[in-house]
Amino acid sequence: MACQGEQTSQGEQDSERDSSWRALQYYLNQTPITANERPEAVEVGVEADLSRHGLPTLVGLLDLVRSEGRIVDFKLARKSPSAGHAVHMHELQLTCYSLLYRDATGRKESALELHHLVRTKEPKLIVSTMPPSTEQQKIRLFRQIESYQVGLARRDFVPSPGFHCAGCEFFSECRKWCGKETHA
């Protein structure tokens, strides 16, 4: 995989494409979702008004809501995540999805699922299932949002560089803040 700004050869692009197709074919053959299962929602944009908690509107996109309110988020990975690591890494996002689903439907989700499609030489599918988000998780999310709001009000911006920077609209500003030249 090339880093931002790097050129890739045709061979690398072909290899990536082939790897992606193998992984997709593997997922379609191994998915726990049956062909006749009717989803509640697919790629639906939703909002939750959090003003009653003194917070802004939460906006998100749910990948898939399976029957009976099972919220699914799809992930691509280069290595197999452990169940504990996957839950820890995505708890905040899954809690957001729970709140969005509850606000949109007036119901509590029945479960949360992470479907990790692992793009190794031999693809793998790892499904991590979690119970509905708890009140404690919701409170942690709210405290984190509050912390961000306070930081923004103080203009206290602390970059946290990572793979997510590739699509960030503030990449140049962040690089300048860090005292680094911007080379896109």
Coordinates of C-alpha atoms in Angstrom, one line a residue:
M1 CA 0.0 0.0 0.0
A2 CA 1.4 3.4 -1.0
C3 CA 1.5 6.3 1.4
Q4 CA -0.1 9.6 0.6
G5 CA 1.7 11.2 -2.3
E6 CA 3.6 8.1 -3.4
Q7 CA 3.2 6.6 -6.8
T8 CA 2.2 2.9 -7.2
S9 CA 3.3 0.7 -10.1
Q10 CA 0.7 -1.0 -12.3
G11 CA 1.8 -4.3 -10.7
E12 CA 1.1 -3.0 -7.2
Q13 CA -2.3 -1.7 -8.3
D14 CA -3.2 -5.1 -9.9
S15 CA -2.1 -6.9 -6.7
E16 CA -4.3 -4.6 -4.6
R17 CA -7.2 -5.0 -6.9
D18 CA -6.8 -8.8 -6.9
S19 CA -6.5 -8.9 -3.1
S20 CA -9.6 -6.8 -2.8
W21 CA -11.6 -9.1 -5.1
R22 CA -10.4 -12.2 -3.2
A23 CA -11.4 -10.7 0.1
L24 CA -14.9 -9.6 -1.2
Q25 CA -15.5 -13.0 -2.7
Y26 CA -14.5 -14.6 0.6
Y27 CA -16.9 -12.4 2.5
L28 CA -19.8 -13.1 0.2
N29 CA -19.2 -16.9 0.7
Q30 CA -18.6 -16.7 4.5
T31 CA -20.9 -13.9 5.7
P32 CA -23.3 -14.9 8.5
I33 CA -26.0 -12.9 6.8
T34 CA -28.3 -15.2 4.9
A35 CA -29.4 -14.3 1.4
N36 CA -33.0 -14.1 2.4
E37 CA -32.5 -11.8 5.4
R38 CA -34.2 -8.5 5.0
P39 CA -32.2 -5.6 6.5
E40 CA -33.9 -2.7 8.3
A41 CA -31.4 -0.3 6.8
V42 CA -28.4 -0.1 4.5
E43 CA -26.0 2.9 4.3
V44 CA -28.5 5.2 5.9
G45 CA -27.6 8.7 7.2
V46 CA -29.1 9.5 10.6
E47 CA -28.9 12.2 13.2
A48 CA -29.5 12.3 16.9
D49 CA -30.4 15.5 18.7
L50 CA -28.3 15.5 21.9
S51 CA -29.2 19.1 22.9
R52 CA -31.1 17.8 25.9
H53 CA -27.7 16.7 27.2
G54 CA -26.1 20.1 26.3
L55 CA -24.4 18.5 23.3
P56 CA -24.5 19.1 19.5
T57 CA -26.4 17.0 17.0
L58 CA -24.7 13.6 16.4
V59 CA -24.5 12.8 12.7
G60 CA -23.6 9.4 11.3
L61 CA -24.0 6.7 8.6
L62 CA -25.0 3.2 9.6
D63 CA -23.5 0.6 7.3
L64 CA -26.1 -2.0 7.9
V65 CA -28.9 -2.7 10.4
R66 CA -29.9 -6.4 10.2
S67 CA -33.3 -7.7 11.2
E68 CA -34.3 -7.1 14.9
G69 CA -31.9 -4.1 15.2
R70 CA -28.5 -5.8 14.9
I71 CA -26.2 -2.9 13.9
V72 CA -23.3 -4.0 11.7
D73 CA -20.2 -2.1 10.9
F74 CA -17.8 -3.3 8.2
K75 CA -14.1 -3.0 8.6
L76 CA -11.1 -3.9 6.3
A77 CA -7.9 -5.0 8.0
R78 CA -4.5 -6.3 7.0
K79 CA -4.2 -8.5 10.1
S80 CA -6.7 -10.3 12.3
P81 CA -7.9 -8.3 15.3
S82 CA -8.4 -9.9 18.6
A83 CA -12.0 -9.6 19.9
G84 CA -10.9 -7.5 22.9
H85 CA -8.9 -5.2 20.8
A86 CA -11.6 -4.8 18.2
V87 CA -14.2 -3.9 20.8
H88 CA -11.9 -1.5 22.6
M89 CA -10.9 0.3 19.3
H90 CA -14.4 0.7 18.1
E91 CA -16.5 1.2 21.3
L92 CA -16.9 4.9 20.8
Q93 CA -18.1 4.5 17.2
L94 CA -20.4 1.7 18.1
T95 CA -21.9 3.7 21.0
C96 CA -22.6 6.5 18.5
Y97 CA -24.3 4.0 16.2
S98 CA -26.5 2.8 19.1
L99 CA -27.5 6.4 19.9
L100 CA -28.3 7.1 16.3
Y101 CA -30.3 4.0 15.9
R102 CA -32.3 4.6 19.1
D103 CA -33.0 8.2 18.2
A104 CA -34.1 7.2 14.6
T105 CA -36.3 4.2 15.6
G106 CA -37.3 4.8 19.2
R107 CA -36.0 1.3 19.9
K108 CA -32.9 -0.2 21.5
E109 CA -30.6 -2.2 19.2
S110 CA -30.5 -5.9 19.9
A111 CA -26.7 -6.3 19.3
L112 CA -23.7 -4.7 17.7
E113 CA -21.5 -6.5 15.2
L114 CA -18.1 -5.8 13.7
H115 CA -17.4 -7.7 10.4
H116 CA -13.6 -7.5 9.9
L117 CA -12.7 -8.6 6.4
V118 CA -9.0 -9.4 6.8
R119 CA -7.1 -8.9 3.5
T120 CA -4.3 -11.5 3.9
K121 CA -3.0 -13.9 1.2
E122 CA -5.9 -16.1 2.3
P123 CA -8.7 -13.8 3.3
K124 CA -10.5 -14.2 6.6
L125 CA -13.7 -12.9 8.1
I126 CA -13.8 -12.2 11.8
V127 CA -17.2 -11.3 13.3
S128 CA -17.2 -9.7 16.8
T129 CA -20.6 -9.5 18.4
M130 CA -21.3 -7.3 21.3
P131 CA -24.5 -6.6 23.4
P132 CA -26.3 -3.3 23.1
S133 CA -24.4 -0.2 24.3
T134 CA -24.7 0.4 28.1
E135 CA -25.6 3.6 30.0
Q136 CA -22.0 3.7 31.1
Q137 CA -20.7 3.7 27.5
K138 CA -23.2 6.4 26.6
I139 CA -22.0 8.6 29.6
R140 CA -18.3 8.0 28.5
L141 CA -19.2 9.1 25.0
F142 CA -21.0 12.3 26.3
R143 CA -18.0 13.1 28.5
Q144 CA -15.7 12.8 25.5
I145 CA -17.8 15.0 23.4
E146 CA -17.9 17.6 26.2
S147 CA -14.1 17.4 26.4
Y148 CA -13.8 18.1 22.7
Q149 CA -16.2 21.0 23.0
V150 CA -14.2 22.6 25.8
G151 CA -10.9 22.1 23.9
L152 CA -12.4 23.7 20.8
A153 CA -13.7 26.6 22.8
R154 CA -10.2 27.2 24.2
R155 CA -8.8 26.7 20.7
D156 CA -6.8 23.8 22.2
F157 CA -6.1 21.6 19.2
V158 CA -3.9 18.6 19.7
P159 CA -3.3 16.6 16.6
S160 CA -3.4 12.8 16.7
P161 CA -1.8 11.7 13.4
G162 CA -2.7 8.3 12.1
F163 CA -4.1 6.5 9.0
H164 CA -7.3 8.6 9.4
C165 CA -5.3 11.7 8.3
A166 CA -5.4 10.6 4.7
G167 CA -9.0 11.9 4.2
C168 CA -8.9 14.8 6.6
E169 CA -9.7 18.2 5.2
F170 CA -7.4 19.9 7.7
F171 CA -4.3 17.9 6.8
S172 CA -2.3 21.0 5.7
E173 CA -3.3 23.0 8.7
C174 CA -2.4 20.2 11.0
R175 CA 1.0 19.8 9.4
K176 CA 1.6 23.5 9.8
W177 CA 0.5 23.4 13.5
C178 CA 3.0 20.6 14.0
G179 CA 5.7 22.7 12.5
K180 CA 6.1 20.4 9.5
E181 CA 6.2 21.3 5.8
T182 CA 3.1 20.2 3.8
H183 CA 3.9 17.8 0.9
A184 CA 0.8 16.4 -0.5

